[in-house]
Short mmCIF file of C-alpha atoms and ligand atoms in Angstrom, two decimals:
data_model
loop_
_atom_site.label_atom_id
_atom_site.label_comp_id
_atom_site.label_asym_id
_atom_site.label_seq_id
_atom_site.Cartn_x
_atom_site.Cartn_y
_atom_site.Cartn_z
CA MET A 1 95.56 -54.67 93.07
CA SER A 2 92.52 -52.42 92.94
CA SER A 3 92.35 -49.53 90.52
CA GLU A 4 92.14 -45.88 91.51
CA TRP A 5 88.70 -44.22 91.72
CA PRO A 6 88.20 -41.56 89.04
CA LEU A 7 88.93 -37.91 89.75
CA TRP A 8 86.06 -35.41 90.03
CA GLU A 9 86.16 -31.62 90.03
CA VAL A 10 83.97 -30.01 92.67
CA PHE A 11 82.01 -26.76 92.26
CA ILE A 12 80.14 -25.08 95.09
CA ARG A 13 77.45 -22.41 94.97
CA GLY A 14 78.40 -20.34 97.99
CA GLN A 15 75.10 -18.51 98.39
CA HIS A 16 71.80 -18.24 96.61
CA GLY A 17 72.18 -16.04 93.57
CA LEU A 18 75.89 -16.70 93.03
CA ASN A 19 77.59 -18.88 90.42
CA HIS A 20 79.06 -22.24 91.28
CA ARG A 21 82.79 -21.90 91.83
CA HIS A 22 85.54 -24.47 91.47
CA VAL A 23 86.91 -25.45 94.89
CA GLY A 24 89.06 -28.51 94.21
CA SER A 25 88.86 -32.14 93.30
CA LEU A 26 88.43 -35.56 94.87
CA HIS A 27 88.29 -39.25 94.03
CA ALA A 28 85.03 -41.20 94.09
CA PRO A 29 83.61 -44.28 92.37
CA ASP A 30 80.49 -42.50 91.05
CA ALA A 31 78.66 -39.17 91.02
CA GLU A 32 76.58 -39.91 94.09
CA MET A 33 79.63 -40.76 96.20
CA ALA A 34 81.46 -37.78 94.74
CA ILE A 35 78.73 -35.50 96.10
CA ASN A 36 78.81 -37.25 99.47
CA ASN A 37 82.57 -36.91 99.65
CA ALA A 38 82.40 -33.28 98.54
CA ARG A 39 80.13 -32.60 101.49
CA ASP A 40 82.75 -33.99 103.89
CA VAL A 41 85.78 -32.49 102.19
CA TYR A 42 84.63 -29.09 100.97
CA VAL A 43 81.61 -27.91 102.97
CA ARG A 44 82.34 -28.67 106.60
CA ARG A 45 81.56 -25.09 107.59
CA ASN A 46 78.44 -24.11 105.76
CA GLU A 47 80.37 -23.01 102.69
CA GLY A 48 77.52 -23.51 100.26
CA VAL A 49 74.00 -24.26 99.20
CA SER A 50 74.64 -26.50 96.18
CA ILE A 51 77.31 -28.88 94.89
CA TRP A 52 78.21 -29.82 91.31
CA VAL A 53 80.64 -32.62 90.51
CA VAL A 54 82.10 -33.27 87.06
CA ARG A 55 84.47 -36.02 85.98
CA SER A 56 87.85 -34.32 85.46
CA ILE A 57 88.40 -36.12 82.15
CA ASP A 58 85.17 -34.61 80.83
CA ILE A 59 86.47 -31.06 81.19
CA ALA A 60 87.96 -29.56 78.05
CA ALA A 61 90.40 -26.77 78.87
CA SER A 62 92.22 -24.19 76.80
CA SER A 63 95.98 -24.47 76.93
CA PRO A 64 98.22 -21.60 77.99
CA SER A 65 99.67 -21.45 74.44
CA GLU A 66 96.23 -20.53 73.10
CA LYS A 67 96.19 -17.35 75.17
CA GLY A 68 96.83 -15.18 72.12
CA PRO A 69 94.09 -16.41 69.79
CA LEU A 70 91.61 -16.61 72.67
CA PHE A 71 92.10 -13.36 74.49
CA GLU A 72 93.91 -10.93 72.23
CA PRO A 73 91.00 -10.15 69.87
CA SER A 74 89.09 -8.53 72.70
CA ASN A 75 92.04 -6.30 73.60
CA ALA A 76 91.76 -4.58 70.23
CA LYS A 77 88.08 -3.74 70.67
CA VAL A 78 88.26 -1.00 73.25
CA TYR A 79 85.00 0.50 71.95
CA ARG A 80 83.23 -2.36 73.74
CA HIS A 81 83.84 -0.49 76.97
CA PRO A 82 81.46 2.39 77.74
CA THR A 83 84.36 4.66 78.74
CA PHE A 84 85.43 4.76 75.07
CA PHE A 85 82.70 7.31 74.42
CA ASP A 86 82.82 10.84 75.75
CA ILE A 87 79.36 12.02 76.69
CA PRO A 88 79.09 15.64 77.87
CA ASP A 89 78.16 16.15 81.52
CA GLU A 90 75.08 18.16 80.49
CA VAL A 91 73.54 14.99 79.05
CA GLY A 92 73.39 13.51 82.49
CA HIS A 93 73.90 9.94 83.59
CA MET A 94 74.10 7.41 80.76
CA MET B 1 107.75 -28.25 109.22
CA TYR B 2 104.97 -30.43 107.86
CA ALA B 3 107.36 -30.65 104.95
CA GLN B 4 110.86 -30.87 106.45
CA MET B 5 114.09 -30.63 104.49
CA VAL B 6 112.60 -30.87 101.01
CA LYS B 7 115.23 -31.56 98.35
CA THR B 8 115.22 -29.59 95.11
CA ASP B 9 117.66 -31.54 92.85
CA ALA B 10 119.64 -28.30 92.61
CA PRO B 11 123.39 -28.66 93.08
CA ARG B 12 123.44 -24.86 93.15
CA ILE B 13 121.28 -22.00 91.99
CA LYS B 14 121.53 -21.03 88.34
CA SER B 15 122.34 -17.45 87.50
CA ARG B 16 120.14 -15.60 85.02
CA SER B 17 122.70 -16.00 82.25
CA GLU B 18 122.83 -19.78 82.71
CA MET B 19 119.05 -20.11 82.35
CA ASP B 20 117.54 -20.89 78.99
CA PRO B 21 114.96 -18.37 77.76
CA ARG B 22 112.03 -20.38 79.07
CA GLU B 23 113.56 -20.73 82.51
CA ARG B 24 114.34 -17.05 82.59
CA ALA B 25 110.80 -16.09 81.60
CA PHE B 26 109.50 -18.46 84.27
CA GLN B 27 111.72 -16.95 86.97
CA GLU B 28 110.67 -13.46 85.92
CA ARG B 29 107.01 -14.35 86.31
CA ILE B 30 107.70 -15.67 89.80
CA ASP B 31 109.69 -12.56 90.71
CA ALA B 32 106.75 -10.46 89.52
CA GLY B 33 104.50 -12.34 91.94
CA GLN B 34 102.52 -14.20 89.29
CA LYS B 35 100.97 -17.56 90.10
CA ILE B 36 101.98 -20.63 88.14
CA GLU B 37 99.04 -22.82 87.09
CA PRO B 38 98.96 -26.57 86.35
CA LYS B 39 99.19 -26.72 82.56
CA GLU B 40 101.84 -24.02 82.20
CA TRP B 41 105.44 -24.77 81.40
CA MET B 42 107.64 -25.12 84.48
CA PRO B 43 111.19 -26.35 85.09
CA GLU B 44 111.27 -30.05 85.88
CA GLY B 45 113.02 -29.31 89.19
CA TYR B 46 110.22 -26.95 90.24
CA ARG B 47 107.63 -29.61 89.46
CA ARG B 48 109.45 -32.39 91.27
CA THR B 49 110.24 -30.26 94.31
CA LEU B 50 106.62 -29.21 94.59
CA ILE B 51 105.42 -32.80 94.36
CA ARG B 52 107.81 -33.73 97.17
CA GLN B 53 106.83 -30.78 99.31
CA ILE B 54 103.06 -30.93 98.80
CA SER B 55 102.88 -34.70 99.19
CA GLN B 56 105.00 -34.61 102.34
CA HIS B 57 102.66 -31.98 103.67
CA ALA B 58 99.63 -34.12 102.72
CA HIS B 59 101.09 -37.25 104.31
CA SER B 60 101.69 -35.27 107.50
CA GLU B 61 98.05 -34.19 107.67
CA ILE B 62 96.91 -37.78 107.18
CA VAL B 63 99.34 -39.43 109.60
CA GLY B 64 98.72 -36.52 111.97
CA GLN B 65 95.21 -37.83 112.56
CA LEU B 66 96.57 -40.90 114.34
CA PRO B 67 98.01 -39.46 117.57
CA GLU B 68 94.84 -37.44 118.16
CA GLY B 69 92.52 -40.18 116.96
CA ASN B 70 93.98 -42.20 119.82
CA TRP B 71 91.91 -40.06 122.26
CA ILE B 72 88.59 -39.70 120.46
CA THR B 73 86.97 -42.55 122.35
CA ARG B 74 88.49 -41.39 125.63
CA ALA B 75 87.74 -37.66 125.50
CA PRO B 76 86.54 -36.51 128.95
CA THR B 77 83.14 -35.18 127.83
CA LEU B 78 80.81 -35.63 124.91
CA GLU B 79 81.47 -32.05 123.83
CA ARG B 80 85.26 -32.53 123.87
CA LYS B 81 84.75 -35.70 121.88
CA ALA B 82 82.68 -33.93 119.23
CA ILE B 83 85.26 -31.11 119.03
CA LEU B 84 88.18 -33.51 118.67
CA LEU B 85 86.31 -35.50 116.05
CA ALA B 86 85.71 -32.31 114.04
CA LYS B 87 89.37 -31.32 114.41
CA VAL B 88 90.63 -34.68 113.22
CA GLN B 89 88.16 -34.63 110.34
CA ASP B 90 89.58 -31.25 109.32
CA GLU B 91 93.04 -32.80 109.18
CA ALA B 92 91.72 -35.48 106.83
CA GLY B 93 90.31 -32.66 104.70
CA HIS B 94 93.69 -30.88 104.72
CA GLY B 95 95.36 -34.03 103.49
CA LEU B 96 92.83 -34.33 100.67
CA TYR B 97 93.13 -30.68 99.55
CA LEU B 98 96.87 -31.17 99.37
CA TYR B 99 96.82 -34.50 97.55
CA CYS B 100 94.60 -32.98 94.88
CA ALA B 101 96.99 -30.02 94.56
CA ALA B 102 99.87 -32.49 94.07
CA GLU B 103 97.88 -34.41 91.47
CA THR B 104 97.65 -31.29 89.29
CA LEU B 105 101.40 -31.74 88.80
CA GLY B 106 100.88 -35.06 87.06
CA VAL B 107 101.36 -37.62 89.82
CA SER B 108 98.59 -40.09 90.68
CA ARG B 109 96.99 -40.41 94.10
CA ASP B 110 97.81 -44.10 94.29
CA ALA B 111 101.46 -43.40 93.52
CA LEU B 112 101.53 -40.91 96.41
CA TYR B 113 99.90 -43.36 98.81
CA ASP B 114 102.34 -46.00 97.70
CA GLN B 115 105.28 -43.71 98.49
CA LEU B 116 103.90 -43.17 101.99
CA HIS B 117 103.09 -46.81 102.66
CA SER B 118 106.40 -48.09 101.36
CA GLY B 119 108.24 -45.67 103.65
CA LYS B 120 109.81 -43.89 100.68
CA ALA B 121 108.04 -40.59 101.35
CA LYS B 122 108.51 -38.69 104.58
CA TYR B 123 105.98 -37.02 106.83
CA SER B 124 106.56 -34.61 109.71
CA SER B 125 108.72 -35.96 112.54
CA ILE B 126 106.25 -34.66 115.14
CA PHE B 127 103.66 -37.37 114.53
CA ASN B 128 106.02 -40.11 115.66
CA TYR B 129 105.59 -39.20 119.31
CA PRO B 130 102.96 -40.87 121.52
CA THR B 131 99.89 -39.21 123.05
CA LEU B 132 99.99 -40.53 126.60
CA THR B 133 97.42 -38.37 128.40
CA TRP B 134 94.50 -36.06 127.58
CA ALA B 135 96.82 -33.09 128.18
CA ASP B 136 98.77 -34.23 125.11
CA ILE B 137 95.70 -33.48 122.99
CA GLY B 138 95.70 -29.94 124.35
CA ALA B 139 99.45 -29.63 123.79
CA ILE B 140 99.17 -30.82 120.18
CA GLY B 141 96.51 -28.27 119.28
CA TRP B 142 98.39 -25.47 121.00
CA LEU B 143 101.97 -26.30 119.97
CA VAL B 144 101.81 -28.54 116.89
CA ASP B 145 98.99 -26.75 115.13
CA GLY B 146 100.53 -23.49 116.36
CA ALA B 147 103.83 -24.35 114.68
CA ALA B 148 101.98 -25.50 111.57
CA ILE B 149 100.18 -22.14 111.36
CA MET B 150 103.53 -20.29 111.49
CA ASN B 151 104.63 -22.18 108.41
CA GLN B 152 101.33 -22.32 106.54
CA VAL B 153 100.36 -18.66 106.69
CA PRO B 154 103.24 -17.52 104.44
CA LEU B 155 102.63 -20.52 102.13
CA GLN B 156 99.31 -18.95 101.15
CA ARG B 157 101.47 -16.64 99.00
CA CYS B 158 103.40 -19.48 97.39
CA SER B 159 103.95 -19.32 93.63
CA TYR B 160 102.04 -22.47 92.68
CA GLY B 161 98.33 -21.63 92.39
CA PRO B 162 96.73 -24.91 93.53
CA TYR B 163 99.08 -25.18 96.55
CA ALA B 164 98.49 -21.56 97.55
CA ARG B 165 94.72 -22.00 97.30
CA ALA B 166 94.82 -25.20 99.36
CA MET B 167 96.78 -23.29 102.01
CA VAL B 168 94.13 -20.56 102.12
CA ARG B 169 91.45 -23.14 102.91
CA ILE B 170 93.68 -24.83 105.48
CA CYS B 171 94.63 -21.62 107.26
CA LYS B 172 90.97 -20.70 107.68
CA GLU B 173 90.49 -23.89 109.67
CA GLU B 174 93.70 -23.99 111.72
CA SER B 175 92.85 -21.28 114.19
CA PHE B 176 90.04 -23.46 115.59
CA HIS B 177 92.60 -26.26 116.05
CA GLN B 178 95.00 -24.20 118.06
CA ARG B 179 92.34 -22.59 120.20
CA GLN B 180 90.59 -25.85 121.08
CA GLY B 181 93.96 -27.20 122.24
CA TYR B 182 94.76 -24.18 124.38
CA ASP B 183 91.22 -24.30 125.79
CA ILE B 184 91.79 -27.89 126.94
CA LEU B 185 94.93 -26.78 128.79
CA MET B 186 93.28 -23.71 130.31
CA LYS B 187 90.67 -26.01 131.85
CA MET B 188 93.23 -28.50 133.10
CA VAL B 189 95.55 -26.01 134.78
CA LYS B 190 92.58 -24.82 136.83
CA GLY B 191 91.93 -28.39 137.93
CA THR B 192 93.59 -30.60 140.54
CA THR B 193 97.32 -30.62 141.24
CA ALA B 194 97.53 -33.90 139.36
CA GLN B 195 95.83 -32.37 136.32
CA LYS B 196 98.14 -29.39 136.36
CA ALA B 197 101.13 -31.70 136.59
CA MET B 198 99.80 -33.57 133.59
CA VAL B 199 99.83 -30.35 131.56
CA GLN B 200 103.41 -29.55 132.61
CA ASP B 201 104.44 -33.07 131.67
CA ALA B 202 102.83 -32.69 128.25
CA LEU B 203 104.70 -29.43 127.65
CA ASP B 204 107.95 -31.06 128.78
CA ARG B 205 107.53 -33.81 126.20
CA TRP B 206 106.15 -31.74 123.28
CA TRP B 207 108.25 -28.58 123.51
CA TRP B 208 111.42 -29.79 121.83
CA PRO B 209 109.73 -31.94 119.19
CA SER B 210 107.63 -28.86 118.32
CA LEU B 211 110.75 -26.75 117.81
CA MET B 212 112.17 -29.53 115.65
CA MET B 213 109.15 -29.28 113.35
CA PHE B 214 110.79 -26.28 111.68
CA GLY B 215 113.77 -28.43 110.72
CA PRO B 216 117.47 -27.74 111.33
CA SER B 217 118.91 -24.35 110.44
CA ASP B 218 118.83 -24.01 106.65
CA ASP B 219 120.66 -20.74 106.21
CA ALA B 220 123.40 -22.55 104.29
CA SER B 221 121.12 -24.94 102.38
CA VAL B 222 121.09 -24.76 98.57
CA HIS B 223 117.72 -26.50 98.58
CA SER B 224 116.16 -23.83 100.75
CA ALA B 225 117.72 -21.06 98.67
CA GLN B 226 116.33 -22.64 95.49
CA SER B 227 112.88 -23.09 97.09
CA MET B 228 112.94 -19.46 98.17
CA ALA B 229 113.89 -18.31 94.66
CA TRP B 230 110.89 -20.28 93.40
CA LYS B 231 108.72 -18.83 96.17
CA ILE B 232 107.62 -22.22 97.43
CA LYS B 233 109.29 -21.36 100.73
CA GLN B 234 109.22 -17.86 102.15
CA ASN B 235 111.08 -17.87 105.47
CA SER B 236 114.12 -19.62 106.84
CA ASN B 237 113.62 -22.36 109.41
CA ASP B 238 115.34 -20.32 112.12
CA GLU B 239 113.18 -17.29 111.41
CA LEU B 240 109.98 -19.28 111.84
CA ARG B 241 111.29 -21.07 114.94
CA GLN B 242 112.13 -17.72 116.53
CA LYS B 243 108.65 -16.39 115.79
CA PHE B 244 107.11 -19.51 117.26
CA VAL B 245 109.11 -19.28 120.49
CA ASP B 246 108.35 -15.57 120.87
CA GLN B 247 104.65 -16.21 120.43
CA THR B 248 104.44 -19.32 122.59
CA VAL B 249 106.46 -18.50 125.71
CA PRO B 250 103.98 -15.87 126.99
CA GLN B 251 101.15 -18.34 126.36
CA ALA B 252 102.97 -20.91 128.50
CA GLU B 253 103.41 -18.30 131.21
CA TYR B 254 99.72 -17.50 131.13
CA LEU B 255 99.03 -21.16 131.88
CA GLY B 256 101.54 -21.02 134.74
CA LEU B 257 103.84 -23.52 133.04
CA THR B 258 107.61 -23.73 132.83
CA VAL B 259 109.16 -24.09 129.39
CA PRO B 260 111.69 -26.95 129.70
CA ASP B 261 114.67 -24.95 128.43
CA PRO B 262 117.26 -23.66 130.95
CA ASP B 263 118.72 -21.39 128.24
CA LEU B 264 115.48 -19.55 127.59
CA THR B 265 115.92 -15.83 128.29
CA TRP B 266 114.42 -12.63 126.97
CA ASN B 267 116.86 -10.72 124.81
CA GLU B 268 115.89 -7.08 125.02
CA GLU B 269 118.21 -6.09 122.20
CA LYS B 270 116.74 -8.35 119.56
CA GLY B 271 113.23 -8.10 121.00
CA GLY B 272 112.91 -11.86 121.17
CA TYR B 273 113.90 -14.87 123.24
CA ASP B 274 117.23 -16.63 123.21
CA PHE B 275 116.73 -20.34 123.52
CA GLY B 276 118.56 -23.66 123.49
CA GLU B 277 119.29 -25.98 120.61
CA PRO B 278 116.97 -28.95 120.07
CA ASP B 279 118.61 -32.37 120.04
CA TRP B 280 119.16 -32.75 116.30
CA ASN B 281 120.39 -36.31 116.70
CA GLU B 282 116.97 -37.22 117.98
CA PHE B 283 115.41 -35.40 115.03
CA PHE B 284 117.49 -37.28 112.47
CA GLU B 285 116.73 -40.58 114.20
CA VAL B 286 112.97 -39.88 114.03
CA ILE B 287 113.23 -38.83 110.38
CA ALA B 288 115.16 -42.03 109.65
CA GLY B 289 112.27 -44.08 111.01
CA ASN B 290 113.53 -44.70 114.53
CA GLY B 291 111.21 -42.48 116.56
CA PRO B 292 109.02 -43.88 119.33
CA CYS B 293 105.97 -44.42 117.07
CA ASN B 294 107.20 -44.58 113.45
CA ALA B 295 106.44 -48.29 113.06
CA GLU B 296 103.04 -47.96 114.71
CA ARG B 297 102.00 -44.97 112.56
CA LEU B 298 103.01 -46.51 109.26
CA GLY B 299 101.55 -49.82 110.31
CA ALA B 300 98.19 -48.17 111.03
CA ARG B 301 98.21 -46.40 107.66
CA ARG B 302 99.08 -49.57 105.77
CA GLN B 303 96.46 -51.57 107.59
CA ALA B 304 93.77 -48.97 106.91
CA TRP B 305 94.67 -48.99 103.22
CA ASP B 306 94.81 -52.78 102.91
CA ASP B 307 91.68 -53.39 104.97
CA GLY B 308 89.79 -50.86 102.85
CA ALA B 309 90.69 -52.53 99.53
CA TRP B 310 87.57 -54.75 99.38
CA PHE B 311 85.40 -51.68 100.04
CA ARG B 312 87.03 -49.57 97.33
CA ASP B 313 86.73 -52.47 94.89
CA GLY B 314 83.11 -53.06 95.87
CA LEU B 315 82.15 -49.47 95.15
CA THR B 316 84.00 -49.56 91.84
CA ALA B 317 82.14 -52.74 90.85
CA HIS B 318 78.83 -51.17 91.86
CA ALA B 319 79.55 -48.04 89.81
CA GLU B 320 80.48 -50.14 86.76
CA LYS B 321 77.30 -52.20 87.05
CA ALA B 322 75.14 -49.11 87.37
CA THR B 323 76.76 -47.60 84.27
CA ALA B 324 76.20 -50.81 82.30
CA ARG B 325 72.56 -50.95 83.47
CA ARG B 326 71.96 -47.39 82.32
CA ALA B 327 73.56 -48.12 78.93
CA ARG B 328 71.30 -51.17 78.49
CA SER B 329 68.14 -49.31 79.33
CA VAL B 330 69.04 -46.45 76.97
CA ALA B 331 69.69 -49.02 74.20
CA ALA B 332 66.32 -50.67 74.87
CA GLU B 333 64.38 -47.43 74.44
FE1 FE2 C 1 96.07 -29.45 109.21
FE1 FE2 C 2 97.78 -30.30 111.69
FE1 FE2 C 3 95.39 -28.49 112.27
#
């Protein structure tokens, strides 16, 4: 019985100047075939200008339980947003 | 629908007070319209129901290629052939988007294929009917993809993120499917008497199976109620069927066709059509594996999988060799 091809995550750059965005995954024996398959599965209608594929097992992801330590510190630092500071209208655009 | 009569393991729906705190928090997130993502905690029943529903949907897309594939080599013009090829390729894509959504729930692709090939998993009843003439290809796009759209549009709002996102991609592509089918029929009804008769015959054969796609009335079904509470189903089967009939009858009239239902009448009061009951015995027979093409469809799937084994293995061997070669040359440097 043959073994399953590895899983790859597919990222597409939609247009020049934009970031690559995750669109889904697929199975393929190697990177080259993964790109070929991504062409057939994810860009049948001109959806992009560039394809990245990454083995799914090579992606390290944060877990939902880490939400606090990862994202809470930034909540407390409201002064990072420009609206924290009141600048009088007379000063003009800043 | 593409996923018909999905079971939820729920004997009945739990009340808030019977839920443990995690379940309650989960249900509250769903009620608030939040999406559930792969690694988050979810009730085991939610996970299993989704796997059943998404994989059934995926299997339907894959098996659904077969009745139409039957006409690719016999399409009447090169352009029709190219269009049908693109349509069938889309269906393969739909199957793949959905399989990868199911895999995020912790089931392997091979396990899903195995469930299909062993006959354990179901796929939509509609694909067990034969495509006898070119008009059937038009009727499938118009009616079958039309019915699929009815069901898939609300699923874009489903609570499970990867499934909802797969549905968004699918819905973008479905409109082409339905229109190319209707376009085939518009051409044919302007043709010879024989061609027009062929279209009527296709409608006669596909009408009732299309209405059956929505599944039997589920107003009293615990499974449907549970799926609705989890927002992996948004409308009742009867609601969607009614919408489909209301949308489709005028389209049939435009083609100059007669819908094969003596009970079909406009009901001014409800602002929709009254219509007859599909033959649910036939539906249950098809679901049980006794439709006109069940054996042929599964046989074709199994054969494709078995005949492709040497090719899959060959590519795996090639990839392993290439990796080993690269490792050797790095070591030699
Ligand atoms: Fe589809
Ligand atoms: Fe379809
Ligand atoms: Fe379709």
